[in-house]
Amino acid sequence: SRTRHFELVVNGSYQGIYILMEKVKRGPDRVPIAKLEPSDSAGMALTGGYIFKMDPGEGLTLEGWAASFDSTGYFSYLYHYPANDKITALQRAYIVTWFERFERAMSGRNYADPVNGYRRMVNVSPFIDHMLLQELSRNGDGYAWSTYFFKDRDDRDGRLSMGPAWDLLSAFGNCNYGDGGQTAGWRIHSERRPFW
C-alpha cells in the first residue's frame, strides 16, 4: 500500500508523527483483479476477482467462513471484495468451495505433485514474498492476523495470491508476543498460523 507520513496537530496540540495508508482495494493501481458484479453468477465471470483476509475468529461473529482444516477454531476468512453486503450467495459459495479445494490439496498426500497438488492453484512467488516479509520483520501478527489473499478470474490467472502486505504494527520488535521481540529463529514455527 502507498503510504504518507504526516505530523498531526489537533486544536493546536501536537499529537506526533503518523502514517496514512491506502486501504486494500481492487483497482488497476491497487489489487489488479477483475471487477465482480452482483450479476456475475455463472461461468468465467463467477471465478473472480475476490479479495479476502485471514483473521482469528475465536468467539467472534465474523462475515466469512471458518477454516476447514483448523481444529482449534482460531482461523477465519473474511470477505473483503466484494464486501460482505455486496457479495452474493453464489459468489460466497464459489470462493469458499474454491478455497477449501486449495486446503484439501495442501493437506493431501500429493500436495507437491505439479499436476494435482497446490501449484496449479497457487501463485507461489507472492507466498514466498509474504513469508520473507513476515520473517524479516518478525511480525507478531504475521501468519494469523490481517493476512490478505486475492484470486482473479480463471482466464486472467485465477491462482491464489497472497497480499498485499498489511498490518505490520506488531513488526520489528513492536510487540511482546509471538516471539515478536526475538532476533533469531523462525516466526513460521509459531503455533498461530494455518497448517499450510
Short mmCIF file of N, CA and C in Angstrom, two decimals:
data_model
loop_
_atom_site.label_atom_id
_atom_site.label_comp_id
_atom_site.label_asym_id
_atom_site.label_seq_id
_atom_site.Cartn_x
_atom_site.Cartn_y
_atom_site.Cartn_z
N SER A 1 0.84 -1.18 0.00
CA SER A 1 0.00 0.00 0.00
C SER A 1 0.87 1.24 0.00
N ARG A 2 0.42 2.24 -0.74
CA ARG A 2 1.14 3.51 -0.71
C ARG A 2 0.92 4.17 0.65
N THR A 3 1.93 4.87 1.12
CA THR A 3 1.87 5.48 2.45
C THR A 3 2.35 6.93 2.40
N ARG A 4 1.93 7.71 3.37
CA ARG A 4 2.41 9.08 3.57
C ARG A 4 2.58 9.31 5.07
N HIS A 5 3.72 9.84 5.46
CA HIS A 5 3.93 10.24 6.85
C HIS A 5 3.41 11.66 7.02
N PHE A 6 2.88 11.96 8.19
CA PHE A 6 2.43 13.32 8.46
C PHE A 6 2.49 13.60 9.96
N GLU A 7 2.59 14.87 10.29
CA GLU A 7 2.55 15.30 11.68
C GLU A 7 1.13 15.76 11.97
N LEU A 8 0.58 15.29 13.05
CA LEU A 8 -0.80 15.60 13.40
C LEU A 8 -0.86 16.63 14.51
N VAL A 9 -1.62 17.70 14.25
CA VAL A 9 -1.87 18.75 15.24
C VAL A 9 -3.38 18.88 15.37
N VAL A 10 -3.90 18.72 16.58
CA VAL A 10 -5.33 18.82 16.85
C VAL A 10 -5.56 19.97 17.81
N ASN A 11 -6.35 20.95 17.38
CA ASN A 11 -6.64 22.13 18.20
C ASN A 11 -5.36 22.76 18.76
N GLY A 12 -4.35 22.86 17.91
CA GLY A 12 -3.09 23.49 18.30
C GLY A 12 -2.17 22.61 19.12
N SER A 13 -2.57 21.38 19.43
CA SER A 13 -1.77 20.46 20.24
C SER A 13 -1.11 19.40 19.35
N TYR A 14 0.20 19.35 19.39
CA TYR A 14 0.96 18.40 18.58
C TYR A 14 0.71 16.97 19.08
N GLN A 15 0.29 16.06 18.17
CA GLN A 15 -0.05 14.70 18.55
C GLN A 15 1.00 13.67 18.12
N GLY A 16 1.97 14.09 17.29
CA GLY A 16 3.02 13.16 16.89
C GLY A 16 3.03 12.90 15.39
N ILE A 17 3.87 11.95 15.01
CA ILE A 17 4.02 11.57 13.61
C ILE A 17 3.20 10.31 13.37
N TYR A 18 2.43 10.32 12.31
CA TYR A 18 1.57 9.20 11.95
C TYR A 18 1.85 8.80 10.52
N ILE A 19 1.29 7.66 10.16
CA ILE A 19 1.39 7.20 8.79
C ILE A 19 -0.01 6.97 8.26
N LEU A 20 -0.27 7.45 7.09
CA LEU A 20 -1.56 7.28 6.42
C LEU A 20 -1.35 6.27 5.31
N MET A 21 -2.18 5.24 5.26
CA MET A 21 -2.02 4.17 4.28
C MET A 21 -3.28 4.02 3.44
N GLU A 22 -3.08 3.64 2.18
CA GLU A 22 -4.21 3.28 1.35
C GLU A 22 -4.85 2.02 1.90
N LYS A 23 -6.15 1.92 1.75
CA LYS A 23 -6.84 0.69 2.11
C LYS A 23 -6.56 -0.37 1.05
N VAL A 24 -6.77 -1.61 1.42
CA VAL A 24 -6.69 -2.70 0.46
C VAL A 24 -7.95 -2.63 -0.39
N LYS A 25 -7.77 -2.40 -1.69
CA LYS A 25 -8.89 -2.22 -2.61
C LYS A 25 -8.58 -2.82 -3.96
N ARG A 26 -9.63 -3.20 -4.67
CA ARG A 26 -9.49 -3.65 -6.05
C ARG A 26 -9.31 -2.43 -6.94
N GLY A 27 -8.42 -2.51 -7.91
CA GLY A 27 -8.22 -1.42 -8.87
C GLY A 27 -6.91 -1.59 -9.60
N PRO A 28 -6.73 -0.86 -10.69
CA PRO A 28 -5.52 -1.04 -11.51
C PRO A 28 -4.23 -0.71 -10.76
N ASP A 29 -4.25 0.26 -9.85
CA ASP A 29 -3.04 0.60 -9.09
C ASP A 29 -3.09 0.04 -7.67
N ARG A 30 -4.01 -0.85 -7.42
CA ARG A 30 -4.16 -1.47 -6.11
C ARG A 30 -4.04 -2.98 -6.29
N VAL A 31 -5.12 -3.72 -6.04
CA VAL A 31 -5.12 -5.17 -6.30
C VAL A 31 -5.74 -5.33 -7.69
N PRO A 32 -4.93 -5.70 -8.69
CA PRO A 32 -5.38 -5.68 -10.09
C PRO A 32 -6.17 -6.93 -10.50
N ILE A 33 -7.37 -7.06 -9.95
CA ILE A 33 -8.23 -8.19 -10.29
C ILE A 33 -9.48 -7.68 -11.01
N ALA A 34 -10.18 -8.60 -11.66
CA ALA A 34 -11.40 -8.25 -12.38
C ALA A 34 -12.47 -7.74 -11.43
N LYS A 35 -13.30 -6.82 -11.94
CA LYS A 35 -14.43 -6.33 -11.16
C LYS A 35 -15.50 -7.42 -11.14
N LEU A 36 -16.04 -7.69 -9.98
CA LEU A 36 -17.06 -8.72 -9.82
C LEU A 36 -18.38 -8.03 -9.52
N GLU A 37 -19.32 -8.18 -10.41
CA GLU A 37 -20.64 -7.56 -10.27
C GLU A 37 -21.61 -8.54 -9.60
N PRO A 38 -22.66 -8.04 -8.95
CA PRO A 38 -23.67 -8.95 -8.39
C PRO A 38 -24.29 -9.88 -9.42
N SER A 39 -24.32 -9.45 -10.67
CA SER A 39 -24.90 -10.28 -11.74
C SER A 39 -23.95 -11.39 -12.20
N ASP A 40 -22.70 -11.37 -11.77
CA ASP A 40 -21.73 -12.41 -12.15
C ASP A 40 -21.99 -13.65 -11.32
N SER A 41 -22.79 -14.54 -11.88
CA SER A 41 -23.26 -15.69 -11.09
C SER A 41 -23.00 -17.04 -11.74
N ALA A 42 -22.29 -17.05 -12.87
CA ALA A 42 -22.02 -18.33 -13.53
C ALA A 42 -20.82 -18.18 -14.45
N GLY A 43 -20.31 -19.32 -14.87
CA GLY A 43 -19.23 -19.35 -15.85
C GLY A 43 -17.98 -18.63 -15.39
N MET A 44 -17.24 -18.12 -16.37
CA MET A 44 -15.97 -17.46 -16.10
C MET A 44 -16.13 -16.23 -15.21
N ALA A 45 -17.23 -15.52 -15.35
CA ALA A 45 -17.44 -14.29 -14.56
C ALA A 45 -17.47 -14.59 -13.06
N LEU A 46 -17.95 -15.75 -12.68
CA LEU A 46 -18.05 -16.11 -11.26
C LEU A 46 -16.69 -16.42 -10.64
N THR A 47 -15.66 -16.69 -11.44
CA THR A 47 -14.38 -17.16 -10.92
C THR A 47 -13.49 -16.06 -10.34
N GLY A 48 -13.87 -14.80 -10.47
CA GLY A 48 -13.04 -13.75 -9.88
C GLY A 48 -13.46 -12.37 -10.33
N GLY A 49 -12.92 -11.36 -9.69
CA GLY A 49 -11.93 -11.39 -8.67
C GLY A 49 -12.47 -11.27 -7.25
N TYR A 50 -11.75 -11.87 -6.36
CA TYR A 50 -12.08 -11.90 -4.94
C TYR A 50 -10.88 -11.44 -4.13
N ILE A 51 -11.16 -10.72 -3.06
CA ILE A 51 -10.15 -10.42 -2.04
C ILE A 51 -10.76 -10.86 -0.71
N PHE A 52 -9.99 -11.60 0.05
CA PHE A 52 -10.44 -11.99 1.39
C PHE A 52 -9.23 -11.97 2.31
N LYS A 53 -9.50 -11.99 3.59
CA LYS A 53 -8.39 -11.96 4.53
C LYS A 53 -8.59 -12.99 5.63
N MET A 54 -7.47 -13.37 6.22
CA MET A 54 -7.48 -14.30 7.33
C MET A 54 -7.32 -13.50 8.61
N ASP A 55 -8.17 -13.80 9.58
CA ASP A 55 -8.09 -13.21 10.91
C ASP A 55 -8.55 -14.26 11.90
N PRO A 56 -8.10 -14.16 13.15
CA PRO A 56 -8.61 -15.10 14.15
C PRO A 56 -10.12 -14.92 14.32
N GLY A 57 -10.81 -16.02 14.56
CA GLY A 57 -12.24 -15.96 14.72
C GLY A 57 -12.74 -16.45 16.06
N GLU A 58 -11.82 -16.66 17.00
CA GLU A 58 -12.21 -17.19 18.31
C GLU A 58 -13.30 -16.34 18.95
N GLY A 59 -14.45 -16.93 19.15
CA GLY A 59 -15.52 -16.28 19.89
C GLY A 59 -16.13 -15.07 19.21
N LEU A 60 -15.83 -14.86 17.93
CA LEU A 60 -16.36 -13.71 17.23
C LEU A 60 -17.38 -14.13 16.19
N THR A 61 -18.32 -13.25 15.90
CA THR A 61 -19.24 -13.46 14.78
C THR A 61 -18.67 -12.68 13.61
N LEU A 62 -18.16 -13.36 12.63
CA LEU A 62 -17.47 -12.72 11.52
C LEU A 62 -18.22 -12.97 10.22
N GLU A 63 -18.03 -12.07 9.27
CA GLU A 63 -18.67 -12.19 7.97
C GLU A 63 -17.73 -12.93 7.03
N GLY A 64 -17.74 -14.24 7.11
CA GLY A 64 -16.88 -15.05 6.29
C GLY A 64 -17.11 -16.50 6.57
N TRP A 65 -16.04 -17.28 6.61
CA TRP A 65 -16.17 -18.71 6.87
C TRP A 65 -15.01 -19.17 7.74
N ALA A 66 -15.25 -20.25 8.46
CA ALA A 66 -14.23 -20.83 9.33
C ALA A 66 -13.31 -21.72 8.50
N ALA A 67 -12.07 -21.77 8.87
CA ALA A 67 -11.11 -22.63 8.19
C ALA A 67 -11.50 -24.09 8.38
N SER A 68 -11.57 -24.82 7.29
CA SER A 68 -12.00 -26.22 7.34
C SER A 68 -10.99 -27.12 8.03
N PHE A 69 -9.72 -26.80 7.91
CA PHE A 69 -8.68 -27.68 8.43
C PHE A 69 -8.05 -27.12 9.71
N ASP A 70 -8.85 -26.42 10.50
CA ASP A 70 -8.37 -25.82 11.73
C ASP A 70 -9.16 -26.39 12.90
N SER A 71 -8.59 -27.32 13.61
CA SER A 71 -9.30 -27.96 14.72
C SER A 71 -9.39 -27.05 15.94
N THR A 72 -8.61 -25.96 15.96
CA THR A 72 -8.63 -25.06 17.11
C THR A 72 -9.77 -24.05 17.05
N GLY A 73 -10.35 -23.82 15.87
CA GLY A 73 -11.37 -22.81 15.71
C GLY A 73 -10.80 -21.41 15.72
N TYR A 74 -9.49 -21.28 15.52
CA TYR A 74 -8.82 -19.99 15.62
C TYR A 74 -8.95 -19.15 14.35
N PHE A 75 -8.83 -19.78 13.18
CA PHE A 75 -8.76 -19.02 11.93
C PHE A 75 -10.10 -18.89 11.23
N SER A 76 -10.32 -17.70 10.72
CA SER A 76 -11.48 -17.43 9.88
C SER A 76 -11.03 -16.63 8.68
N TYR A 77 -11.81 -16.73 7.61
CA TYR A 77 -11.55 -15.97 6.39
C TYR A 77 -12.72 -15.01 6.20
N LEU A 78 -12.41 -13.75 5.96
CA LEU A 78 -13.43 -12.72 5.87
C LEU A 78 -13.52 -12.18 4.46
N TYR A 79 -14.74 -11.94 3.99
CA TYR A 79 -14.95 -11.34 2.68
C TYR A 79 -14.48 -9.90 2.72
N HIS A 80 -13.71 -9.50 1.72
CA HIS A 80 -13.25 -8.12 1.64
C HIS A 80 -13.73 -7.46 0.35
N TYR A 81 -13.56 -8.17 -0.77
CA TYR A 81 -14.10 -7.70 -2.05
C TYR A 81 -14.63 -8.92 -2.80
N PRO A 82 -15.88 -8.89 -3.21
CA PRO A 82 -16.88 -7.91 -2.84
C PRO A 82 -17.11 -7.91 -1.33
N ALA A 83 -17.50 -6.75 -0.83
CA ALA A 83 -17.76 -6.62 0.61
C ALA A 83 -18.91 -7.51 1.02
N ASN A 84 -18.98 -7.79 2.31
CA ASN A 84 -19.99 -8.70 2.83
C ASN A 84 -21.42 -8.31 2.43
N ASP A 85 -21.70 -7.02 2.36
CA ASP A 85 -23.05 -6.60 2.00
C ASP A 85 -23.28 -6.56 0.49
N LYS A 86 -22.24 -6.87 -0.31
CA LYS A 86 -22.38 -6.86 -1.77
C LYS A 86 -22.21 -8.24 -2.40
N ILE A 87 -21.48 -9.13 -1.73
CA ILE A 87 -21.22 -10.45 -2.30
C ILE A 87 -22.50 -11.28 -2.28
N THR A 88 -22.76 -11.96 -3.38
CA THR A 88 -23.98 -12.76 -3.48
C THR A 88 -23.77 -14.15 -2.89
N ALA A 89 -24.86 -14.86 -2.67
CA ALA A 89 -24.78 -16.22 -2.12
C ALA A 89 -23.99 -17.13 -3.06
N LEU A 90 -24.17 -17.01 -4.37
CA LEU A 90 -23.42 -17.84 -5.31
C LEU A 90 -21.94 -17.51 -5.28
N GLN A 91 -21.60 -16.24 -5.15
CA GLN A 91 -20.19 -15.85 -5.07
C GLN A 91 -19.56 -16.33 -3.77
N ARG A 92 -20.30 -16.25 -2.68
CA ARG A 92 -19.80 -16.78 -1.40
C ARG A 92 -19.51 -18.27 -1.53
N ALA A 93 -20.47 -18.99 -2.07
CA ALA A 93 -20.32 -20.45 -2.21
C ALA A 93 -19.12 -20.78 -3.10
N TYR A 94 -18.94 -20.02 -4.17
CA TYR A 94 -17.83 -20.29 -5.09
C TYR A 94 -16.48 -20.13 -4.38
N ILE A 95 -16.25 -18.97 -3.73
CA ILE A 95 -14.92 -18.72 -3.16
C ILE A 95 -14.64 -19.63 -1.96
N VAL A 96 -15.66 -19.94 -1.17
CA VAL A 96 -15.46 -20.86 -0.04
C VAL A 96 -15.11 -22.25 -0.57
N THR A 97 -15.85 -22.74 -1.54
CA THR A 97 -15.58 -24.06 -2.12
C THR A 97 -14.20 -24.10 -2.77
N TRP A 98 -13.86 -23.03 -3.50
CA TRP A 98 -12.56 -22.97 -4.16
C TRP A 98 -11.44 -23.02 -3.12
N PHE A 99 -11.56 -22.23 -2.04
CA PHE A 99 -10.51 -22.19 -1.03
C PHE A 99 -10.42 -23.52 -0.28
N GLU A 100 -11.54 -24.17 -0.04
CA GLU A 100 -11.49 -25.49 0.61
C GLU A 100 -10.79 -26.50 -0.29
N ARG A 101 -10.94 -26.39 -1.61
CA ARG A 101 -10.19 -27.25 -2.53
C ARG A 101 -8.69 -27.01 -2.39
N PHE A 102 -8.31 -25.74 -2.25
CA PHE A 102 -6.90 -25.40 -2.03
C PHE A 102 -6.39 -26.05 -0.74
N GLU A 103 -7.14 -25.93 0.35
CA GLU A 103 -6.71 -26.52 1.62
C GLU A 103 -6.66 -28.05 1.54
N ARG A 104 -7.60 -28.66 0.82
CA ARG A 104 -7.55 -30.11 0.63
C ARG A 104 -6.30 -30.50 -0.14
N ALA A 105 -5.96 -29.73 -1.18
CA ALA A 105 -4.74 -30.01 -1.94
C ALA A 105 -3.51 -29.89 -1.04
N MET A 106 -3.50 -28.89 -0.16
CA MET A 106 -2.35 -28.69 0.73
C MET A 106 -2.26 -29.78 1.79
N SER A 107 -3.38 -30.35 2.19
CA SER A 107 -3.36 -31.36 3.24
C SER A 107 -3.26 -32.78 2.67
N GLY A 108 -3.33 -32.92 1.37
CA GLY A 108 -3.32 -34.24 0.75
C GLY A 108 -1.93 -34.85 0.65
N ARG A 109 -1.91 -36.14 0.42
CA ARG A 109 -0.64 -36.86 0.27
C ARG A 109 0.18 -36.33 -0.90
N ASN A 110 -0.50 -35.90 -1.96
CA ASN A 110 0.19 -35.48 -3.17
C ASN A 110 0.25 -33.95 -3.30
N TYR A 111 0.35 -33.25 -2.16
CA TYR A 111 0.31 -31.78 -2.20
C TYR A 111 1.39 -31.19 -3.10
N ALA A 112 2.55 -31.85 -3.21
CA ALA A 112 3.65 -31.31 -4.01
C ALA A 112 3.59 -31.74 -5.47
N ASP A 113 2.65 -32.57 -5.84
CA ASP A 113 2.51 -33.02 -7.22
C ASP A 113 2.22 -31.81 -8.12
N PRO A 114 2.99 -31.63 -9.21
CA PRO A 114 2.80 -30.44 -10.05
C PRO A 114 1.45 -30.40 -10.77
N VAL A 115 0.81 -31.54 -10.95
CA VAL A 115 -0.48 -31.57 -11.65
C VAL A 115 -1.65 -31.55 -10.67
N ASN A 116 -1.59 -32.37 -9.64
CA ASN A 116 -2.73 -32.50 -8.72
C ASN A 116 -2.52 -31.79 -7.38
N GLY A 117 -1.35 -31.22 -7.16
CA GLY A 117 -1.06 -30.56 -5.89
C GLY A 117 -1.42 -29.08 -5.91
N TYR A 118 -0.84 -28.35 -4.98
CA TYR A 118 -1.20 -26.95 -4.78
C TYR A 118 -0.72 -26.02 -5.90
N ARG A 119 0.34 -26.38 -6.62
CA ARG A 119 0.93 -25.47 -7.60
C ARG A 119 -0.05 -25.03 -8.68
N ARG A 120 -1.00 -25.87 -9.01
CA ARG A 120 -1.98 -25.49 -10.03
C ARG A 120 -2.94 -24.43 -9.50
N MET A 121 -2.99 -24.25 -8.18
CA MET A 121 -3.94 -23.32 -7.58
C MET A 121 -3.29 -22.09 -6.97
N VAL A 122 -1.95 -22.08 -6.87
CA VAL A 122 -1.26 -21.04 -6.11
C VAL A 122 -0.22 -20.33 -6.97
N ASN A 123 -0.22 -19.02 -6.90
CA ASN A 123 0.86 -18.21 -7.46
C ASN A 123 1.93 -18.17 -6.37
N VAL A 124 2.95 -18.97 -6.51
CA VAL A 124 3.91 -19.24 -5.44
C VAL A 124 4.72 -18.00 -5.04
N SER A 125 5.13 -17.18 -6.00
CA SER A 125 6.00 -16.03 -5.69
C SER A 125 5.44 -15.10 -4.62
N PRO A 126 4.16 -14.68 -4.68
CA PRO A 126 3.65 -13.83 -3.61
C PRO A 126 3.62 -14.52 -2.24
N PHE A 127 3.45 -15.84 -2.21
CA PHE A 127 3.51 -16.56 -0.94
C PHE A 127 4.93 -16.49 -0.36
N ILE A 128 5.93 -16.66 -1.22
CA ILE A 128 7.32 -16.57 -0.77
C ILE A 128 7.62 -15.16 -0.28
N ASP A 129 7.20 -14.15 -1.05
CA ASP A 129 7.43 -12.76 -0.64
C ASP A 129 6.78 -12.48 0.71
N HIS A 130 5.57 -12.97 0.90
CA HIS A 130 4.86 -12.75 2.16
C HIS A 130 5.63 -13.38 3.32
N MET A 131 6.08 -14.61 3.12
CA MET A 131 6.81 -15.30 4.18
C MET A 131 8.11 -14.56 4.51
N LEU A 132 8.83 -14.14 3.50
CA LEU A 132 10.08 -13.41 3.75
C LEU A 132 9.82 -12.11 4.51
N LEU A 133 8.78 -11.38 4.14
CA LEU A 133 8.45 -10.14 4.84
C LEU A 133 8.10 -10.42 6.30
N GLN A 134 7.30 -11.45 6.56
CA GLN A 134 6.93 -11.77 7.95
C GLN A 134 8.14 -12.19 8.77
N GLU A 135 9.03 -12.95 8.16
CA GLU A 135 10.22 -13.41 8.88
C GLU A 135 11.21 -12.28 9.12
N LEU A 136 11.48 -11.48 8.11
CA LEU A 136 12.45 -10.39 8.27
C LEU A 136 11.96 -9.32 9.24
N SER A 137 10.66 -9.09 9.27
CA SER A 137 10.10 -8.06 10.15
C SER A 137 9.75 -8.61 11.53
N ARG A 138 9.77 -9.94 11.68
CA ARG A 138 9.37 -10.59 12.94
C ARG A 138 7.98 -10.11 13.35
N ASN A 139 7.08 -10.09 12.41
CA ASN A 139 5.73 -9.60 12.64
C ASN A 139 4.98 -10.55 13.57
N GLY A 140 4.65 -10.10 14.76
CA GLY A 140 3.95 -10.92 15.74
C GLY A 140 2.57 -11.36 15.26
N ASP A 141 1.98 -10.61 14.34
CA ASP A 141 0.66 -10.95 13.79
C ASP A 141 0.77 -11.60 12.42
N GLY A 142 1.99 -11.84 11.97
CA GLY A 142 2.28 -12.17 10.57
C GLY A 142 1.57 -13.32 9.92
N TYR A 143 1.30 -14.36 10.61
CA TYR A 143 0.70 -15.52 9.97
C TYR A 143 -0.73 -15.76 10.45
N ALA A 144 -1.30 -14.82 11.19
CA ALA A 144 -2.63 -15.06 11.74
C ALA A 144 -3.59 -13.89 11.56
N TRP A 145 -3.11 -12.67 11.58
CA TRP A 145 -3.98 -11.50 11.55
C TRP A 145 -3.80 -10.74 10.24
N SER A 146 -4.87 -10.18 9.75
CA SER A 146 -4.83 -9.25 8.62
C SER A 146 -3.97 -9.75 7.47
N THR A 147 -4.11 -11.01 7.13
CA THR A 147 -3.37 -11.60 6.03
C THR A 147 -4.30 -11.67 4.83
N TYR A 148 -3.99 -10.91 3.79
CA TYR A 148 -4.86 -10.80 2.62
C TYR A 148 -4.47 -11.79 1.53
N PHE A 149 -5.50 -12.21 0.80
CA PHE A 149 -5.36 -13.08 -0.36
C PHE A 149 -6.22 -12.50 -1.47
N PHE A 150 -5.87 -12.83 -2.71
CA PHE A 150 -6.77 -12.49 -3.80
C PHE A 150 -6.73 -13.57 -4.86
N LYS A 151 -7.85 -13.67 -5.56
CA LYS A 151 -8.00 -14.64 -6.65
C LYS A 151 -8.69 -13.92 -7.80
N ASP A 152 -8.02 -13.88 -8.95
CA ASP A 152 -8.58 -13.25 -10.13
C ASP A 152 -9.42 -14.27 -10.91
N ARG A 153 -10.03 -13.82 -11.98
CA ARG A 153 -10.78 -14.72 -12.85
C ARG A 153 -9.85 -15.78 -13.41
N ASP A 154 -10.39 -16.95 -13.71
CA ASP A 154 -9.56 -18.05 -14.21
C ASP A 154 -8.91 -17.73 -15.54
N ASP A 155 -9.53 -16.90 -16.37
CA ASP A 155 -8.92 -16.55 -17.66
C ASP A 155 -7.89 -15.43 -17.53
N ARG A 156 -7.66 -14.94 -16.30
CA ARG A 156 -6.65 -13.91 -16.04
C ARG A 156 -5.68 -14.37 -14.97
N ASP A 157 -5.36 -15.64 -14.92
CA ASP A 157 -4.52 -16.26 -13.89
C ASP A 157 -5.28 -16.34 -12.58
N GLY A 158 -6.19 -17.28 -12.50
CA GLY A 158 -7.06 -17.45 -11.35
C GLY A 158 -6.44 -18.17 -10.18
N ARG A 159 -5.12 -18.20 -10.09
CA ARG A 159 -4.48 -18.83 -8.95
C ARG A 159 -4.55 -17.92 -7.73
N LEU A 160 -4.43 -18.50 -6.56
CA LEU A 160 -4.45 -17.76 -5.30
C LEU A 160 -3.13 -17.04 -5.11
N SER A 161 -3.21 -15.76 -4.73
CA SER A 161 -2.03 -14.97 -4.41
C SER A 161 -2.18 -14.40 -3.01
N MET A 162 -1.07 -14.20 -2.34
CA MET A 162 -1.09 -13.52 -1.03
C MET A 162 -0.81 -12.05 -1.25
N GLY A 163 -1.42 -11.25 -0.43
CA GLY A 163 -1.12 -9.83 -0.47
C GLY A 163 -2.37 -9.02 -0.72
N PRO A 164 -2.22 -7.75 -0.64
CA PRO A 164 -0.99 -7.04 -0.33
C PRO A 164 -0.65 -7.13 1.16
N ALA A 165 0.62 -6.88 1.46
CA ALA A 165 1.06 -6.88 2.87
C ALA A 165 0.31 -5.79 3.62
N TRP A 166 -0.08 -6.11 4.84
CA TRP A 166 -0.90 -5.18 5.62
C TRP A 166 -0.67 -5.43 7.09
N ASP A 167 -0.84 -4.40 7.89
CA ASP A 167 -0.86 -4.51 9.35
C ASP A 167 0.47 -5.00 9.91
N LEU A 168 1.49 -4.19 9.74
CA LEU A 168 2.80 -4.52 10.29
C LEU A 168 3.07 -3.76 11.60
N LEU A 169 2.02 -3.37 12.29
CA LEU A 169 2.22 -2.61 13.52
C LEU A 169 2.84 -3.44 14.63
N SER A 170 2.81 -4.75 14.51
CA SER A 170 3.43 -5.62 15.51
C SER A 170 4.76 -6.18 15.02
N ALA A 171 5.35 -5.51 14.05
CA ALA A 171 6.60 -5.98 13.45
C ALA A 171 7.79 -5.21 14.00
N PHE A 172 8.96 -5.68 13.65
CA PHE A 172 10.22 -5.02 14.00
C PHE A 172 10.35 -4.77 15.51
N GLY A 173 9.96 -5.76 16.30
CA GLY A 173 10.12 -5.69 17.75
C GLY A 173 9.07 -4.85 18.46
N ASN A 174 7.99 -4.54 17.78
CA ASN A 174 6.96 -3.67 18.37
C ASN A 174 5.86 -4.47 19.06
N CYS A 175 6.16 -5.65 19.55
CA CYS A 175 5.17 -6.42 20.31
C CYS A 175 5.90 -7.35 21.27
N ASN A 176 5.17 -7.80 22.29
CA ASN A 176 5.78 -8.69 23.28
C ASN A 176 5.12 -10.06 23.27
N TYR A 177 4.61 -10.48 22.13
CA TYR A 177 4.00 -11.80 21.98
C TYR A 177 4.44 -12.40 20.65
N GLY A 178 4.18 -13.68 20.50
CA GLY A 178 4.50 -14.36 19.24
C GLY A 178 5.97 -14.27 18.86
N ASP A 179 6.86 -14.20 19.84
CA ASP A 179 8.30 -14.09 19.59
C ASP A 179 8.65 -12.85 18.78
N GLY A 180 7.77 -11.85 18.79
CA GLY A 180 8.00 -10.63 18.01
C GLY A 180 9.24 -9.87 18.40
N GLY A 181 9.66 -9.96 19.64
CA GLY A 181 10.85 -9.25 20.09
C GLY A 181 12.14 -10.02 19.90
N GLN A 182 12.05 -11.26 19.45
CA GLN A 182 13.25 -12.09 19.26
C GLN A 182 13.98 -11.66 17.99
N THR A 183 15.26 -11.92 17.94
CA THR A 183 16.04 -11.60 16.74
C THR A 183 16.60 -12.84 16.06
N ALA A 184 16.25 -14.00 16.54
CA ALA A 184 16.72 -15.24 15.94
C ALA A 184 15.57 -16.24 15.88
N GLY A 185 15.70 -17.19 14.99
CA GLY A 185 14.66 -18.20 14.85
C GLY A 185 13.67 -17.83 13.76
N TRP A 186 12.68 -18.69 13.59
CA TRP A 186 11.69 -18.53 12.53
C TRP A 186 10.31 -18.31 13.11
N ARG A 187 9.62 -17.27 12.67
CA ARG A 187 8.25 -16.99 13.08
C ARG A 187 7.28 -18.05 12.55
N ILE A 188 7.60 -18.64 11.43
CA ILE A 188 6.69 -19.60 10.80
C ILE A 188 6.44 -20.81 11.70
N HIS A 189 7.32 -21.04 12.67
CA HIS A 189 7.13 -22.17 13.59
C HIS A 189 6.17 -21.84 14.73
N SER A 190 5.62 -20.64 14.72
CA SER A 190 4.64 -20.25 15.73
C SER A 190 3.41 -21.15 15.61
N GLU A 191 2.74 -21.36 16.72
CA GLU A 191 1.52 -22.17 16.69
C GLU A 191 0.35 -21.38 16.12
N ARG A 192 0.50 -20.07 15.99
CA ARG A 192 -0.57 -19.22 15.48
C ARG A 192 -0.43 -19.03 13.98
N ARG A 193 -0.70 -20.06 13.22
CA ARG A 193 -0.64 -19.98 11.78
C ARG A 193 -1.43 -21.13 11.21
N PRO A 194 -1.92 -21.01 9.98
CA PRO A 194 -2.60 -22.14 9.37
C PRO A 194 -1.59 -23.25 9.05
N PHE A 195 -2.08 -24.46 8.92
CA PHE A 195 -1.17 -25.60 8.72
C PHE A 195 -0.33 -25.49 7.45
N TRP A 196 -0.84 -24.83 6.44
CA TRP A 196 -0.11 -24.78 5.18
C TRP A 196 0.93 -23.69 5.15
#
